[in-house]
XYZ file of C-alpha atoms in Angstrom:
422
model
C 6.167 282.737 152.214
C 2.458 283.572 152.320
C 0.522 286.475 150.858
C -3.088 287.230 151.774
C -5.149 289.604 149.743
C -8.798 290.464 149.145
C -8.314 291.559 145.565
C -7.226 288.626 143.429
C -4.605 289.651 140.907
C -3.136 286.288 140.031
C -5.014 283.380 138.557
C -3.294 281.952 135.548
C -3.633 278.718 133.659
C -0.768 276.327 133.623
C 2.175 276.494 131.244
C 4.088 273.475 129.988
C 7.832 273.955 130.303
C 10.748 271.879 129.201
C 11.599 269.505 132.029
C 14.787 269.608 134.066
C 16.099 266.356 135.483
C 13.638 264.824 137.941
C 15.616 263.175 140.709
C 14.659 261.686 144.080
C 15.118 265.025 145.832
C 12.672 266.736 143.489
C 10.204 263.893 143.932
C 10.310 264.442 147.705
C 9.589 268.118 147.188
C 6.701 267.256 144.888
C 5.243 264.872 147.447
C 5.634 267.474 150.214
C 3.841 269.990 147.961
C 0.994 267.546 147.385
C 0.647 267.020 151.122
C 0.514 270.766 151.772
C -2.086 271.384 149.069
C -4.315 268.578 150.317
C -4.023 269.684 153.966
C -4.655 273.342 153.103
C -7.905 272.494 151.354
C -8.965 270.236 154.228
C -8.213 272.819 156.911
C -8.968 276.152 155.254
C -11.586 275.728 152.548
C -14.693 277.727 153.397
C -16.870 274.609 153.076
C -15.759 271.894 155.557
C -17.807 269.361 153.571
C -16.177 270.406 150.270
C -19.458 270.125 148.452
C -19.728 266.435 149.288
C -16.276 265.436 148.017
C -14.667 262.751 150.217
C -11.293 264.444 150.628
C -9.707 261.558 152.543
C -10.664 259.169 149.764
C -9.228 261.645 147.255
C -5.958 261.638 149.186
C -5.753 257.856 149.096
C -6.414 257.846 145.356
C -4.029 260.628 144.328
C -1.018 260.085 146.598
C 0.137 256.924 144.725
C -0.113 258.832 141.462
C 2.128 261.564 142.846
C 4.593 258.965 144.064
C 4.785 257.474 140.578
C 5.031 260.809 138.722
C 7.906 260.907 136.228
C 8.257 264.693 136.069
C 7.374 267.845 137.968
C 4.920 268.776 135.235
C 3.182 265.411 135.514
C 2.920 265.737 139.294
C 1.646 269.305 139.039
C -1.004 268.264 136.519
C -2.109 265.482 138.872
C -2.474 267.944 141.755
C -4.526 270.249 139.573
C -6.675 267.345 138.468
C -7.315 266.636 142.144
C -8.234 270.269 142.810
C -10.541 270.176 139.802
C -12.781 267.778 141.728
C -13.878 270.801 143.784
C -15.321 272.381 140.623
C -14.315 275.915 141.558
C -12.454 278.692 139.857
C -9.341 280.402 141.142
C -7.827 277.457 142.943
C -4.781 275.737 141.529
C -1.056 275.089 141.462
C 1.185 276.691 138.877
C 4.920 276.839 138.161
C 6.963 279.670 139.600
C 7.992 280.420 136.032
C 4.489 281.661 135.303
C 5.388 284.674 137.422
C 8.420 285.416 135.282
C 6.693 288.141 133.287
C 5.006 289.644 136.347
C 8.147 289.634 138.461
C 10.212 291.009 135.586
C 8.678 294.408 136.301
C 10.542 297.084 138.194
C 10.309 297.372 141.951
C 8.629 300.536 143.150
C 5.349 302.300 142.392
C 6.613 305.668 141.176
C 5.062 306.507 137.840
C 5.372 308.848 134.856
C 1.662 309.500 135.344
C -0.194 307.215 132.931
C -2.714 304.437 133.229
C -3.424 301.992 130.435
C -5.470 299.018 129.315
C -4.766 296.103 127.025
C -7.146 296.762 124.135
C -7.061 294.469 121.136
C -3.613 293.163 122.008
C -2.188 296.678 122.397
C -1.207 298.662 125.498
C -3.301 301.819 125.128
C -3.019 304.851 127.398
C -6.427 305.567 128.943
C -5.628 308.417 131.342
C -2.783 310.870 131.905
C -2.441 312.533 135.309
C -2.414 316.319 135.316
C 1.000 317.935 135.800
C 2.736 314.553 135.543
C 5.910 313.967 133.507
C 3.771 312.251 130.860
C 1.380 315.212 130.665
C 4.272 317.666 130.426
C 5.714 315.616 127.552
C 2.398 315.747 125.708
C 1.286 312.134 126.127
C -2.433 311.724 125.385
C -5.076 309.048 125.935
C -5.154 306.737 122.944
C -1.400 306.562 122.504
C -0.056 303.034 122.191
C 2.899 301.897 124.296
C 5.207 299.973 121.959
C 8.360 299.513 124.027
C 9.518 300.151 127.588
C 13.269 300.528 128.064
C 13.768 298.815 124.731
C 11.473 295.843 125.460
C 8.481 295.315 123.200
C 5.303 295.026 125.247
C 3.157 293.145 122.709
C 4.695 289.716 123.529
C 3.970 290.222 127.229
C 0.335 291.104 126.500
C -0.001 288.115 124.180
C 1.253 285.689 126.823
C -1.123 287.050 129.438
C -4.077 286.997 127.050
C -3.289 283.417 126.053
C -2.708 282.028 129.529
C -4.566 284.156 132.072
C -7.863 282.683 133.139
C -11.027 284.018 131.577
C -11.915 287.511 132.663
C -8.523 288.164 134.282
C -6.818 288.642 130.916
C -7.245 292.420 130.835
C -6.246 292.865 134.466
C -3.107 290.755 134.168
C -1.989 292.183 130.829
C -2.433 295.760 132.025
C -0.624 295.074 135.307
C 2.355 293.492 133.527
C 2.924 296.519 131.277
C 2.451 298.987 134.140
C 4.958 296.924 136.124
C 7.487 297.608 133.375
C 6.717 301.337 133.317
C 6.583 302.113 137.030
C 9.650 301.928 139.247
C 11.880 303.805 141.652
C 11.767 307.605 142.128
C 14.047 309.826 140.050
C 14.743 307.011 137.587
C 13.954 307.807 133.978
C 11.916 305.348 131.949
C 12.242 305.262 128.185
C 8.921 304.610 126.438
C 8.306 304.307 122.728
C 4.781 305.436 121.886
C 2.701 305.536 118.749
C 0.416 308.551 118.776
C -1.823 307.362 115.944
C 0.375 308.891 113.277
C 4.003 308.281 114.157
C 6.283 306.862 116.838
C 7.700 308.992 119.625
C 10.555 307.997 121.924
C 10.281 309.758 125.272
C 12.351 309.614 128.436
C 10.071 310.329 131.360
C 10.770 310.882 135.026
C 8.961 308.867 137.670
C 7.157 310.655 140.485
C 5.041 309.584 143.449
C 1.654 308.196 142.421
C -1.370 310.414 142.535
C -3.028 310.820 145.936
C -1.631 310.244 149.395
C -0.437 307.211 151.316
C -3.033 305.438 153.406
C -2.844 302.377 155.626
C -5.778 300.442 157.054
C -5.330 297.636 159.570
C -3.091 294.871 158.253
C -3.497 295.939 154.637
C -0.298 297.221 153.010
C 0.162 300.962 152.754
C -0.816 302.290 149.336
C -1.720 305.489 147.525
C -5.352 306.568 147.602
C -7.277 309.309 145.833
C -10.904 310.320 145.434
C -12.400 313.048 143.255
C -15.817 314.476 142.490
C -17.113 316.577 139.618
C -20.331 317.827 138.066
C -21.389 317.965 134.437
C -24.053 319.776 132.490
C -27.627 319.234 133.725
C -26.141 318.579 137.180
C -24.969 315.035 136.654
C -22.573 314.331 139.513
C -19.606 311.985 139.329
C -17.415 310.348 141.948
C -14.230 308.395 141.277
C -11.786 306.714 143.636
C -8.930 304.359 142.878
C -9.420 301.870 145.745
C -11.944 301.033 148.437
C -9.748 302.523 151.135
C -9.927 305.485 153.528
C -13.617 305.215 154.529
C -13.651 308.731 155.983
C -12.441 310.344 152.744
C -14.875 308.385 150.574
C -17.787 309.192 152.899
C -16.824 312.868 152.787
C -16.767 312.791 148.973
C -20.216 311.202 148.861
C -21.490 313.851 151.291
C -20.154 316.496 148.925
C -21.965 315.211 145.843
C -25.143 314.567 147.844
C -25.460 318.192 148.948
C -28.452 320.032 147.437
C -29.592 317.182 145.183
C -33.128 318.479 144.577
C -32.408 319.285 140.914
C -29.753 316.630 140.342
C -30.384 314.650 137.173
C -28.358 311.620 138.251
C -25.136 310.173 139.605
C -22.195 308.287 138.131
C -19.745 306.205 140.163
C -16.683 305.497 138.025
C -15.020 302.331 139.342
C -13.017 301.433 136.248
C -9.638 300.113 137.305
C -10.659 299.987 140.979
C -9.276 296.647 142.254
C -11.112 296.586 145.592
C -10.039 296.970 149.191
C -12.221 297.107 152.308
C -15.298 295.005 151.599
C -17.518 296.687 154.181
C -17.280 300.044 152.417
C -19.595 298.744 149.689
C -22.450 298.632 152.193
C -21.941 302.259 153.191
C -21.711 303.457 149.590
C -24.925 301.642 148.658
C -26.751 303.403 151.493
C -26.488 306.759 149.747
C -28.796 305.497 146.998
C -31.678 303.823 148.821
C -33.754 304.613 151.881
C -35.219 301.103 151.995
C -34.135 298.982 154.930
C -33.476 295.258 154.933
C -31.613 295.183 151.599
C -28.280 293.483 151.074
C -25.740 293.310 148.266
C -24.990 289.634 148.815
C -23.552 287.079 151.197
C -20.008 285.890 151.799
C -19.680 282.394 153.216
C -16.542 281.703 155.244
C -15.454 278.742 157.340
C -17.439 279.131 160.530
C -18.894 282.516 159.610
C -21.336 284.183 157.247
C -21.070 287.849 156.319
C -24.196 289.548 154.988
C -23.414 292.721 153.059
C -26.316 294.709 154.508
C -27.062 298.057 152.908
C -26.960 300.892 155.442
C -29.483 303.537 154.258
C -28.593 307.189 154.792
C -31.183 309.684 156.012
C -30.572 311.792 152.893
C -30.426 308.902 150.415
C -31.293 309.808 146.838
C -33.628 308.090 144.392
C -32.034 309.764 141.354
C -30.723 307.522 138.542
C -27.375 305.879 139.265
C -24.859 304.632 136.698
C -21.798 302.578 137.685
C -18.826 302.274 135.316
C -16.638 299.141 135.380
C -14.078 297.320 133.248
C -11.832 294.266 133.268
C -9.597 295.873 135.896
C -12.493 296.317 138.343
C -12.385 293.610 140.994
C -13.227 292.492 144.521
C -15.224 295.098 146.485
C -16.014 296.893 143.234
C -17.680 293.729 141.964
C -19.607 293.267 145.206
C -20.931 296.838 144.992
C -21.703 296.860 141.255
C -23.196 293.367 141.216
C -25.289 293.997 144.317
C -26.662 297.312 143.101
C -27.455 295.714 139.762
C -29.357 292.887 141.465
C -31.288 295.393 143.565
C -32.158 297.213 140.325
C -30.825 300.398 141.865
C -28.045 301.007 139.332
C -27.385 300.502 135.651
C -23.917 299.159 134.905
C -21.849 300.383 131.924
C -18.520 299.190 130.519
C -17.043 295.714 130.119
C -17.264 292.585 132.324
C -15.318 292.835 135.567
C -12.380 290.631 136.539
C -14.383 287.929 138.298
C -12.106 288.119 141.341
C -14.459 288.836 144.200
C -13.120 286.562 146.901
C -10.429 286.735 149.572
C -7.650 284.347 148.650
C -4.192 283.356 149.752
C -1.080 282.530 147.790
C 1.355 280.016 149.255
C 4.779 279.066 147.950
C 5.011 275.258 147.995
C 8.126 273.211 148.916
C 8.925 272.542 145.243
C 8.804 276.263 144.438
C 5.386 276.185 142.771
C 2.642 278.581 143.772
C -0.707 277.558 145.209
C -3.656 279.903 145.229
C -6.815 279.031 147.094
C -9.985 280.840 148.069
C -11.185 281.042 151.653
C -14.758 282.164 151.055
C -17.609 282.077 148.595
C -19.637 285.128 147.609
C -23.163 284.974 146.244
C -24.812 288.182 145.076
C -28.320 289.040 146.209
C -29.589 287.822 142.851
C -27.957 284.424 143.378
C -24.995 284.991 141.073
C -21.493 283.742 141.900
C -19.181 286.572 140.928
C -15.927 284.650 141.302
C -14.807 283.657 137.813
C -17.959 285.156 136.264
C -17.685 288.840 137.060
C -20.356 291.497 136.750
C -21.833 291.689 133.264
C -22.788 295.300 132.468
C -26.342 296.151 131.476
C -24.777 298.053 128.589
C -21.497 296.594 127.345
C -19.421 299.497 126.042
C -15.786 299.025 125.032
C -13.171 301.758 124.863
C -11.449 302.004 121.506
C -8.139 303.564 120.594
C -9.800 305.679 117.919
C -12.265 307.231 120.368
C -9.575 307.851 122.971
C -7.397 309.582 120.379
C -10.394 311.766 119.530
C -10.746 312.704 123.191
C -13.946 310.721 123.765
C -14.850 308.384 126.598
C -17.573 306.185 125.125
C -18.401 304.498 128.445
C -18.951 307.772 130.261
C -20.873 309.170 127.269
C -23.282 306.208 127.288
C -23.912 306.593 131.011
C -24.618 310.319 130.637
C -26.966 309.681 127.719
C -28.894 307.112 129.767
C -29.275 309.436 132.754
C -30.633 312.178 130.486
C -33.423 309.846 129.349
C -34.600 309.014 132.871
């Protein structure tokens, strides 16, 4: 079974589990897994020279160690030690059990209409969709999710925060809790909230996610939405949940770019946007510069190099641009935000992004373990490697439960305040 995706959502450090019996059959599966990992790196890594590592010599050194392994954990650790020679993030083997929390979520993407983030070890509601079951029931941003269908969520968040790699902690923790909340249509979900004063137990219906279904090429069909708005002093804002549906996003940009003579500035809110079509970042950047020859960065693939060239629009604006990101912003969002930051064309607000900019594949190995490997390397125009490092905002601003309960969005407020000073 093989999954290919541009937005990386799984990259977890390795748990130690109590060992089952390790017999000759398991050893064969371990050896077959080692062979597949080694061959995959040799055949599919974006750098055929592997940064100067003699991969055949590595094979000859590590195969005897796999053959003498006394447990599946020991063999897995040896494989990961071998992969560590590549000195790269987001490549490794991990037990299938690591997915236990993720896979324990419900199947289906129908939702009561809330989004959330893991803030300070708590699952905090950040947005509530209009006219959703949650909105009808009075759920507000800032409420804490305590339990879902009787299960406490804090232990799930703790495990993700302890074991997810680096910047992926927020993304993984948030996804796990949302996986518990979302599910099949017309199925009620029981959620215990704390509204800042007391607990509330609500049974909420699940409805289709916001937006409309959209499918692009071989990417799986998913729900997409885009919205625009204007604030006082003609500060214009655009938000979209994924880099999908190029026509709709281009139309939304055209809308906010109309009659910009007196526009004070622009805000692109990409918080929670996990990525999508990489090429769309080039088109979006073109609305904000008329200079030719610029690029956001370069992606290096086996046998190919992709330059993310900015495509200037005839009516490009020079007005101030703020981009909002958080730990659930990944992939194409990171390419856009990091590139515009390097070009000094945008000021970034929020918290560091997920550090998951590269296309990767996940392969189930013969012994049941998972193997994730990257197939490209991305370097921003400023020479930064975003994978594992993320985009560091120019102004780090963290949402707090207290501010959300008070109806304030501190990240958006900071961006607006900056634009007003320009």
